[in-house]
Tab-separated table of C-alpha atoms in Angstrom:
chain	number	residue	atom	x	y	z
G	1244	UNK	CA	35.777	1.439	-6.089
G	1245	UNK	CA	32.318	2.372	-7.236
G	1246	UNK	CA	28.885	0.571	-7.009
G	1247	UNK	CA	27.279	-0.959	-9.915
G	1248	UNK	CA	25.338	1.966	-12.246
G	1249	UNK	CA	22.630	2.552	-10.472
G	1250	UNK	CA	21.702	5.564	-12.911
G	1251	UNK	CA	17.906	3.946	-13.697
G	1252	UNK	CA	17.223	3.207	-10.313
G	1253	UNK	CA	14.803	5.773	-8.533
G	1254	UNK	CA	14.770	7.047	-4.498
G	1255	UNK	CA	11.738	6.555	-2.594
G	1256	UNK	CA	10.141	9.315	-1.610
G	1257	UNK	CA	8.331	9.140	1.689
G	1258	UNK	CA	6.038	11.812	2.452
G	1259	UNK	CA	7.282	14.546	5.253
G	1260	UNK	CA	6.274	13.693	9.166
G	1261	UNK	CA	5.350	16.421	11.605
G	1262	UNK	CA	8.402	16.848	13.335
G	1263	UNK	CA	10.491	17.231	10.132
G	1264	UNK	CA	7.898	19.878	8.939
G	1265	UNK	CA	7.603	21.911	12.282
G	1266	UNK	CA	11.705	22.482	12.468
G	1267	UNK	CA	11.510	23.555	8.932
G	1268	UNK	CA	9.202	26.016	9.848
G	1269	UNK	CA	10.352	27.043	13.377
G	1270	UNK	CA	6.780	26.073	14.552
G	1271	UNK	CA	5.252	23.670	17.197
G	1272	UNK	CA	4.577	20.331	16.083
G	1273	UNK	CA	1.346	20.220	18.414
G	1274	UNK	CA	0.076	22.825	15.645
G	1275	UNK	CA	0.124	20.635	12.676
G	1276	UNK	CA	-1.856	17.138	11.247
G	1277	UNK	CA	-0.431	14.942	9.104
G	1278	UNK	CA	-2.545	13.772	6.247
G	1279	UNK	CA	-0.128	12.693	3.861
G	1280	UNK	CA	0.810	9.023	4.606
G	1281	UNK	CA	-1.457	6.578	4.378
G	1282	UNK	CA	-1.569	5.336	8.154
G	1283	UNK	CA	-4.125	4.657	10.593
G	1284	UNK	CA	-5.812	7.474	11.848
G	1285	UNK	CA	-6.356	5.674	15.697
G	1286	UNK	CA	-3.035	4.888	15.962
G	1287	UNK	CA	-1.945	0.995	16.546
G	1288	UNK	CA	-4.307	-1.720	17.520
G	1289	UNK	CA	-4.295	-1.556	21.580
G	1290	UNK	CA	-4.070	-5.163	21.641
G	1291	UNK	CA	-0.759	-4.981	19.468
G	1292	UNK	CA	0.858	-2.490	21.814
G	1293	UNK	CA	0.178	-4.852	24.418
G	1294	UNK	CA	2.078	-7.681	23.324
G	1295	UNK	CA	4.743	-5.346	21.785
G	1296	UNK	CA	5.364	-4.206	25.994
G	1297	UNK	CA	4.888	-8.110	26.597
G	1298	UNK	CA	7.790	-9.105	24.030
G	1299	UNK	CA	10.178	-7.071	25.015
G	1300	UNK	CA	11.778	-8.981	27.167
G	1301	UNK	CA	12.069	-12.178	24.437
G	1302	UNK	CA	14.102	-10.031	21.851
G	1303	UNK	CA	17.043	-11.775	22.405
G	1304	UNK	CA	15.396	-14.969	20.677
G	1305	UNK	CA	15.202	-15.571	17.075
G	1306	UNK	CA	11.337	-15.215	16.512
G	1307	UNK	CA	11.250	-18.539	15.096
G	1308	UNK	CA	8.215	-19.788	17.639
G	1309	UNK	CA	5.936	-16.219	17.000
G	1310	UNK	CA	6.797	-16.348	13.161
G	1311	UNK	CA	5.165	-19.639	13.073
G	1312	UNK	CA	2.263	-18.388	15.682
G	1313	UNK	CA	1.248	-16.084	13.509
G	1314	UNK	CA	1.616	-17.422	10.060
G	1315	UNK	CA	-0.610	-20.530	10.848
G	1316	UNK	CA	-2.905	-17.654	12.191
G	1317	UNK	CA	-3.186	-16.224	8.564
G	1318	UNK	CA	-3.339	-19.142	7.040
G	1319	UNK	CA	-6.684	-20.184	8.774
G	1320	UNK	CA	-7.533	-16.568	8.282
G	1321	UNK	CA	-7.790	-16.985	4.851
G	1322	UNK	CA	-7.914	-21.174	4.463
G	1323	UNK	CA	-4.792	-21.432	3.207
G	1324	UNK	CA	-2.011	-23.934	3.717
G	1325	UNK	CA	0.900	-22.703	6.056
G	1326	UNK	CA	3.730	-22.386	3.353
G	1327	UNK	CA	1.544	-20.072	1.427
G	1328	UNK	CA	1.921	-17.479	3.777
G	1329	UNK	CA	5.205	-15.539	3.070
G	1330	UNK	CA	6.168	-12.702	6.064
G	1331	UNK	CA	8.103	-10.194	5.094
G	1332	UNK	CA	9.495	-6.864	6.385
G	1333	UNK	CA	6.305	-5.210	4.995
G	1334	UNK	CA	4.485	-5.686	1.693
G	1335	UNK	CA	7.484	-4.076	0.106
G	1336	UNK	CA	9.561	-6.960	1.337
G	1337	UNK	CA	6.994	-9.639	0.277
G	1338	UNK	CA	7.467	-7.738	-3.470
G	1339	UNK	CA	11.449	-8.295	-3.050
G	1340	UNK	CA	10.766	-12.165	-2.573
G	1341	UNK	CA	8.694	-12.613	-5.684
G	1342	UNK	CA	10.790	-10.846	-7.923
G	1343	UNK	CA	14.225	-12.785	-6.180
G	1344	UNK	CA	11.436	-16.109	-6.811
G	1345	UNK	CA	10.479	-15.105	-10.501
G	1346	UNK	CA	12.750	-12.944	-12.088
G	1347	UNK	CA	16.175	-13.842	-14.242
G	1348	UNK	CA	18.221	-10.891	-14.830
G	1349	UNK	CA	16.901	-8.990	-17.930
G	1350	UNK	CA	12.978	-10.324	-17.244
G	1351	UNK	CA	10.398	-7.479	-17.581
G	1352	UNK	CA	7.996	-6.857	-15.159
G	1353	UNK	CA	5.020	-4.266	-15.710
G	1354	UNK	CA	3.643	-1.584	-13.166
G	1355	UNK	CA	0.807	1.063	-13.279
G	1356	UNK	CA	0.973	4.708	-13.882
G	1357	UNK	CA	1.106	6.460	-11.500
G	1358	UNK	CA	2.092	3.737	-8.568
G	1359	UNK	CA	4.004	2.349	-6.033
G	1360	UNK	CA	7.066	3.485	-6.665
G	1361	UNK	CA	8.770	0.106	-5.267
G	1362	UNK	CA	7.267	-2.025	-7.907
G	1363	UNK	CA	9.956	-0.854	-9.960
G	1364	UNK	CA	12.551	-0.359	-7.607
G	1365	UNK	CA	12.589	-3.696	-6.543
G	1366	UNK	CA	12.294	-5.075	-10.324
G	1367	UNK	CA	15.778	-3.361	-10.857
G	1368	UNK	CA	17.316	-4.535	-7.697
G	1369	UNK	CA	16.639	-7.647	-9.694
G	1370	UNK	CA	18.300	-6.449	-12.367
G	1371	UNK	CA	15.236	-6.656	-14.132
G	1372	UNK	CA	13.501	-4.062	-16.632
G	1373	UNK	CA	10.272	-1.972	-15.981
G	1374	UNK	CA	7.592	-1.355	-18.278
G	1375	UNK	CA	4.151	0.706	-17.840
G	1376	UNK	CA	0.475	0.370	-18.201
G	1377	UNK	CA	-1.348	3.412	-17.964
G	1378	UNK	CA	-4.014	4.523	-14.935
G	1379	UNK	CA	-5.547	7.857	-16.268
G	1380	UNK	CA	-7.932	10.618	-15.187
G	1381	UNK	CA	-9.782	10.967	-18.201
G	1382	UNK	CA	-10.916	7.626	-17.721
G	1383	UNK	CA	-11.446	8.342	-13.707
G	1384	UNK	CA	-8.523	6.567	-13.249
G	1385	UNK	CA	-10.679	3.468	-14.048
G	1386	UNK	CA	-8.999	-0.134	-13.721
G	1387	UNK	CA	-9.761	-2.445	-15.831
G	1388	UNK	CA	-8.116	-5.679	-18.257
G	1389	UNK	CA	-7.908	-2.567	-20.953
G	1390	UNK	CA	-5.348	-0.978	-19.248
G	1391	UNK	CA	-3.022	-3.474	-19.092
G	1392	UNK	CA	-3.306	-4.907	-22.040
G	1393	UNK	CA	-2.520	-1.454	-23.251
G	1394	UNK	CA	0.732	-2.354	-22.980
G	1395	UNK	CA	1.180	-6.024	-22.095
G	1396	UNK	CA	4.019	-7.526	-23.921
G	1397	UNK	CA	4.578	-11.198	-22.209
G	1398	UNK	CA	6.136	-9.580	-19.288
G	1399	UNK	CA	7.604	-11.889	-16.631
G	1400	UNK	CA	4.870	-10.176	-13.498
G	1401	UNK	CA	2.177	-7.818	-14.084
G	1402	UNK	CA	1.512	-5.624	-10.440
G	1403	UNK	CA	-2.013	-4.800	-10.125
G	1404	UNK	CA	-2.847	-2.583	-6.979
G	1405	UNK	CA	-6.098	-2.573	-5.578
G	1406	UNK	CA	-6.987	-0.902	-4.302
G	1407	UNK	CA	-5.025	1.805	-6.227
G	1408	UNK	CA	-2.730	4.231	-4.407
G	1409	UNK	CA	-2.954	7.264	-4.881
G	1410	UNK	CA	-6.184	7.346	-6.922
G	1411	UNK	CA	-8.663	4.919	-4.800
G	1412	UNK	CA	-9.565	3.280	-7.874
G	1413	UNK	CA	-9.717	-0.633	-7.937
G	1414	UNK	CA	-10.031	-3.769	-9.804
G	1415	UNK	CA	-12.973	-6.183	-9.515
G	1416	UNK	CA	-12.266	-9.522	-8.846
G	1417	UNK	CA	-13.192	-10.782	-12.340
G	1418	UNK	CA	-10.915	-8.709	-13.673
G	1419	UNK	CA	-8.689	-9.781	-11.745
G	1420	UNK	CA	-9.496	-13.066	-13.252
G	1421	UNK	CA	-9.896	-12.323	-16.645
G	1422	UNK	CA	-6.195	-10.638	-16.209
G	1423	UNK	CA	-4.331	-13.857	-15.044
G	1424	UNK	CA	-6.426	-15.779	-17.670
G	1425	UNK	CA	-5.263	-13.943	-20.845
G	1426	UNK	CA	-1.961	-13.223	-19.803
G	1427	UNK	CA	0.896	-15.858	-20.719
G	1428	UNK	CA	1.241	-18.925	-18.848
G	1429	UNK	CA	4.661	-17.652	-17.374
G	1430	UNK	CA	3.565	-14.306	-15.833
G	1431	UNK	CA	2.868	-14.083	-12.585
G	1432	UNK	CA	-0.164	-11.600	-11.421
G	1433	UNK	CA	0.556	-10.300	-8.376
G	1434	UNK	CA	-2.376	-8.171	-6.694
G	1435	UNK	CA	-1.479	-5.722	-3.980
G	1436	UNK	CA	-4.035	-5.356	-1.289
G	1437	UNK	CA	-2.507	-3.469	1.024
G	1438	UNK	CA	-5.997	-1.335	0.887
G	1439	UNK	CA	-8.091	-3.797	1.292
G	1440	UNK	CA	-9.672	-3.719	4.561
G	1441	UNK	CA	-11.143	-0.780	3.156
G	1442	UNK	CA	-12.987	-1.957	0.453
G	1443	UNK	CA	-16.338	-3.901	0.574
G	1444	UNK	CA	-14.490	-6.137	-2.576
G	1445	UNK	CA	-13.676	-9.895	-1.932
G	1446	UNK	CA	-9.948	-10.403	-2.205
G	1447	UNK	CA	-8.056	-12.068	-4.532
G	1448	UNK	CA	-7.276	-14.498	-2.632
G	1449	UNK	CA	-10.140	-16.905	-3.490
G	1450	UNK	CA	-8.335	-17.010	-6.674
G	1451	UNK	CA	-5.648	-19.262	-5.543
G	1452	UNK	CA	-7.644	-22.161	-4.667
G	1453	UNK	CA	-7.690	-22.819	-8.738
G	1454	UNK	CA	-4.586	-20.644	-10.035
G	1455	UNK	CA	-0.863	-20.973	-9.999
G	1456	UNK	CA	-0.011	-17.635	-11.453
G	1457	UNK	CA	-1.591	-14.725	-8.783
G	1458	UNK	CA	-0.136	-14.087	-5.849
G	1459	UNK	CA	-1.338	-11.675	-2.680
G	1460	UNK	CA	-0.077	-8.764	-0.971
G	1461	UNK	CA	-1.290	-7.488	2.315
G	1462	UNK	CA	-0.191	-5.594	5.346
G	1463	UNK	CA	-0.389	-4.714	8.955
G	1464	UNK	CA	0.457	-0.845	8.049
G	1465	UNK	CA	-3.148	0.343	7.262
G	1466	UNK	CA	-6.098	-1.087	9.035
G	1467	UNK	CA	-3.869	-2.619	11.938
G	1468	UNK	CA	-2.004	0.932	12.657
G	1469	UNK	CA	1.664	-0.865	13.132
G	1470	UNK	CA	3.187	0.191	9.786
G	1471	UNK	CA	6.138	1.819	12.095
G	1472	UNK	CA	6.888	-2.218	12.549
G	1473	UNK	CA	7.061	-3.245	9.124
G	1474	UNK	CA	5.050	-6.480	8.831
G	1475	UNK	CA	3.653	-7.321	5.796
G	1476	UNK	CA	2.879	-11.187	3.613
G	1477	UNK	CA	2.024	-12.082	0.687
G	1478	UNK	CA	-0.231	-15.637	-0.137
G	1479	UNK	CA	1.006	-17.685	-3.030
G	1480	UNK	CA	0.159	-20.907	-4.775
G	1481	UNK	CA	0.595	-23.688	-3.073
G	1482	UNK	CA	2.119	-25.309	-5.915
G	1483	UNK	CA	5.045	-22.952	-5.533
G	1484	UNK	CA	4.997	-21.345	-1.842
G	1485	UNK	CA	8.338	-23.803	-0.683
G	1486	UNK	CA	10.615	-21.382	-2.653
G	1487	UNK	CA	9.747	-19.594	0.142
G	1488	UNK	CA	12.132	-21.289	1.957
G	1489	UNK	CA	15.101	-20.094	-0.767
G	1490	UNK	CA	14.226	-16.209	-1.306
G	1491	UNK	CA	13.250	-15.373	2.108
G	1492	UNK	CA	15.647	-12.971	4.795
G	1493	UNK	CA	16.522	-15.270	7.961
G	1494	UNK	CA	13.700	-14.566	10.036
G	1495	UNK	CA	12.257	-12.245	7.924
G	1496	UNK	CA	9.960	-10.574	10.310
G	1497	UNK	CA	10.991	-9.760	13.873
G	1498	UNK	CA	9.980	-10.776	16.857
G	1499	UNK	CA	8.192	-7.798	18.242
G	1500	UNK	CA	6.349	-7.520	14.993
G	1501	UNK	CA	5.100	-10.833	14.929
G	1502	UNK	CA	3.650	-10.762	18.050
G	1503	UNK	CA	2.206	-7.465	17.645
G	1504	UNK	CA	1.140	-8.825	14.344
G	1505	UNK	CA	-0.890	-11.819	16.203
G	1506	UNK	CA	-2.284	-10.096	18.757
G	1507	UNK	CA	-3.486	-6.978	15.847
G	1508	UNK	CA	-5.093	-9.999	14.034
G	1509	UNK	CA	-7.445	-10.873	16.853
G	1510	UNK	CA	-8.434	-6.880	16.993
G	1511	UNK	CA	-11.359	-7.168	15.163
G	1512	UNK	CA	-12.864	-4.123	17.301
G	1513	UNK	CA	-9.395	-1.761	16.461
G	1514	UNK	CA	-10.121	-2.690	12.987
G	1515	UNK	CA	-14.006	-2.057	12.321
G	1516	UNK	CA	-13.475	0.965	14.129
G	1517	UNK	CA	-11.318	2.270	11.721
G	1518	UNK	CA	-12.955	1.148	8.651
G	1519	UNK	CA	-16.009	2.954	9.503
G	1520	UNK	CA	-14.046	6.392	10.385
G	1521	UNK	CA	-12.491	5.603	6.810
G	1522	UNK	CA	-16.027	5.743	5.419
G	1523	UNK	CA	-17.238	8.604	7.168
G	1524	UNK	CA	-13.837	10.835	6.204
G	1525	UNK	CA	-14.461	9.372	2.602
G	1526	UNK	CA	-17.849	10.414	2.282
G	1527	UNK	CA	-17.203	13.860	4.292
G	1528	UNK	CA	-14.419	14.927	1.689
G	1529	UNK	CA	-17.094	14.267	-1.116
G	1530	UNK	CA	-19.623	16.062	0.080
G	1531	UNK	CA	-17.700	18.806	1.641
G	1532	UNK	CA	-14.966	19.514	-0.251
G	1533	UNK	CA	-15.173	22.040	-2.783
G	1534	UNK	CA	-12.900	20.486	-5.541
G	1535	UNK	CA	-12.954	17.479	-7.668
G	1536	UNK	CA	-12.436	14.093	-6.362
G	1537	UNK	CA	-12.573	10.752	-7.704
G	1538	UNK	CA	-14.382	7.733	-5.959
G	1539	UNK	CA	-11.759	5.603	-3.568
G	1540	UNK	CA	-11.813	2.266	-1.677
G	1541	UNK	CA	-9.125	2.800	0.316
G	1542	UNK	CA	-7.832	5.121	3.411
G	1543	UNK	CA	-7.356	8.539	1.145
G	1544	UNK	CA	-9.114	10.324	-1.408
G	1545	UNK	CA	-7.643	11.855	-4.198
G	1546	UNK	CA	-8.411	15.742	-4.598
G	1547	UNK	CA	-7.929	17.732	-8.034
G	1548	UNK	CA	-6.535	21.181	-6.983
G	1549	UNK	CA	-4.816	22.712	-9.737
G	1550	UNK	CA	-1.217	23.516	-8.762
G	1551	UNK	CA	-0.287	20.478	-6.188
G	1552	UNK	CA	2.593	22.065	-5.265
G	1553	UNK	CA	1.583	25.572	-4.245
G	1554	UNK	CA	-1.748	24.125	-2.662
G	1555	UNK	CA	0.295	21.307	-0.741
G	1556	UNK	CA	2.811	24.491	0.640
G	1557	UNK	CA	0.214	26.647	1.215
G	1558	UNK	CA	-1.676	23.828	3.184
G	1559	UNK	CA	1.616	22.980	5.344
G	1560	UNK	CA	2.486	26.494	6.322
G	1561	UNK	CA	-1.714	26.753	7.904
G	1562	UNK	CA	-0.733	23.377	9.617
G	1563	UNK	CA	-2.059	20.403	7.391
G	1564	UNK	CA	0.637	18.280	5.793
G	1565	UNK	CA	-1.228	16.364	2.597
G	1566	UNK	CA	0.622	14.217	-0.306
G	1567	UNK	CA	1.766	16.765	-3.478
G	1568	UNK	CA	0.911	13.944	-6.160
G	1569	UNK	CA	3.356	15.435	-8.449
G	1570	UNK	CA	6.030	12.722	-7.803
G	1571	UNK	CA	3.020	10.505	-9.149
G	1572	UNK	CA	2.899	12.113	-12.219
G	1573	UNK	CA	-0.198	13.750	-11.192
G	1574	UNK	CA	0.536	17.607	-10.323
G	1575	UNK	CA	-2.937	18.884	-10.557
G	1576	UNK	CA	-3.475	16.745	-7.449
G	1577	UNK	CA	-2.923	15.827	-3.710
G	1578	UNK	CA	-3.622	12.754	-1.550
G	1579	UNK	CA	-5.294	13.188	1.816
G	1580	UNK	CA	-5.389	10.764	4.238
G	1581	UNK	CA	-8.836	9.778	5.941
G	1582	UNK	CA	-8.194	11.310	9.722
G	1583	UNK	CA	-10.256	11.475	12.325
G	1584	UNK	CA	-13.437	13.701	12.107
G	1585	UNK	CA	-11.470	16.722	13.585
G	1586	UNK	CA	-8.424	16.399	11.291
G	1587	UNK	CA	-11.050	15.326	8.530
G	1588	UNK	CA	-12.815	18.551	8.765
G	1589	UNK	CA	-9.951	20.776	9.748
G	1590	UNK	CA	-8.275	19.480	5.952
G	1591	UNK	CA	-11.510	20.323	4.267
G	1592	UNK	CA	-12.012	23.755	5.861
G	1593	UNK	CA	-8.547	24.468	5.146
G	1594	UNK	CA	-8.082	23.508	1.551
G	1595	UNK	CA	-11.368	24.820	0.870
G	1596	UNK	CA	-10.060	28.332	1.811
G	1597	UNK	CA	-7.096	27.987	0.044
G	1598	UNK	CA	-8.660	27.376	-2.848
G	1599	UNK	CA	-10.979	30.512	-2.832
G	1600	UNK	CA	-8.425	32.914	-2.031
């Protein structure tokens, strides 16, 4: 007894938390900062943790009541009707409901690179196939319609991320547009936005009030600080949002998160006060760092260091954990995270000395 081949499928790689890094190294954890996931720098939305302490006694419920709370919630959030709001178990879940929605086995779906890894992943859970458009640095890792029609060959979804992990890079709105418009009438765009409270873009979202072929990612991982939760939802066309209703994991969210996923909503203060640390760390690695980076619109900037993988050791073993990009393809680089001003400065101090040694 064996499972099916699962020879083209790929393992998500997650990058390395404190703990794991400080037994590896026989060290302290208090001596180390973790820059290499993309999470909130505060920590979770104060007004989340509340109602996570206040729902703890309602777990034994089905969060039928909350899921509904908080879906009509985001649907007047962004003027949308309530069945075009899909929760999920993150944005990675909302991206395994599309592709059980859209894809017959054998479709073709077509991802950036470098990116997500789980566009693809979930495509072949699908038993779909996974094609490639290309992001590159000698264009600044640009996004634009070029780059995917590069490549574009009818497939059945096209996955545009913006903004773009791990370069920063996005893709206007009219692009956006002009995408969906010249692709075929069967492909689905879907735009991934689990960035965007960190861009000063409009979302794609205003493109659904005339389209039936883009749909939305976003999450409560970034700007809302719960990604340890796992709450994520995408927006859809209201033309086709009750498939919902076939594709979707009983209760797809939990309880805990849904509330905490209300109550983070209503945070506006939690959220603007990360945003602007997000500028300042952007705008602090630019001017301070003393290696190339590339403009970014989300929580991270993108640093060209030569060796990734030596730098990104070197860097762990004086206490800052950062992203080796070389699992992106990209192994002249590394990823930091936007931390607060101390760990912000701390990762520029250090890399710059690592680099001049």
């Amino acid at each position: 007894m064996q499972p099916r081949d699962l020879s083209q499928h790929e393992e998500y790689v997650a990058g390395r938390g404190i703990e794991e890094v400080a037994r590896e190294l026989g060290r302290d954890p208090a001596e180390f900062v973790k820059l290499a996931s993309n999470e909130n720098p505060l920590g979770p939305s104060p007004a989340a943790v509340g109602a996570i302490r206040e729902s703890a006694d309602d777990v034994h419920h089905y969060p039928k009541a909350v899921h509904a709370d908080l879906v009509a919630a985001l649907a007047e959030r962004w003027d949308v009707s309530h069945e075009q709001i899909w929760l999920a178990n993150g944005g990675d879940g909302v991206l395994d409901y599309l592709g059980r929605a859209m894809l017959d086995p054998g479709d073709a779906v077509l991802v950036p690179d470098p990116g997500f890894a789980y566009y693809g992943m979930s495509a072949r859970f699908h038993h779909g196939q996974v094609n490639t458009y290309p992001v590159e640095e000698a264009d600044d890792f640009d996004l634009s319609p070029a780059n995917v029609f590069e490549t574009y060959d009818g497939e059945r979804i096209v996955y545009l991320t913006s903004p773009h992990n791990p370069t920063g890079s996005r893709f206007a709105l009219e692009h956006v547009a002009t995408i969906a418009e010249r692709t075929d009438d069967e492909t689905l765009v879907v735009v991934d936005e689990a960035y965007g409270e960190f861009t000063d873009g409009p979302s794609a979202i205003g493109l659904l009030d005339e389209r039936d072929d883009v749909a939305v990612i976003r999450t409560f991982s970034k700007a809302y600080g719960i990604a340890g939760l796992r709450l994520g939802y995408g927006v859809v066309p209201k033309s086709w949002a009750d498939a919902y209703a076939k594709v979707n994991t009983p209760f797809a969210a939990s309880a805990v998160a849904c509330a905490a996923g209300l109550a983070a909503l209503e945070d506006g203060d939690h959220v603007e006060e990360t945003t602007d640390l997000v500028r300042w760390a952007r705008e602090y690695m630019y001017e301070h760092l003393e290696a190339p980076t590339y403009e970014s619109h989300g929580n991270f900037v993108l640093v060209e260091v030569g060796d990734a993988g030596e730098v990104s050791e070197t860097l762990k073993r004086r206490g800052v954990i950062v992203r080796d990009c070389s699992s992106f393809g990209l192994p002249e680089h590394v990823r930091i995270l936007c931390g607060t001003r101390e760990e912000t400065r701390r990762a520029v101090s250090e890399l710059n000395e690592v680099r001049a040694e």
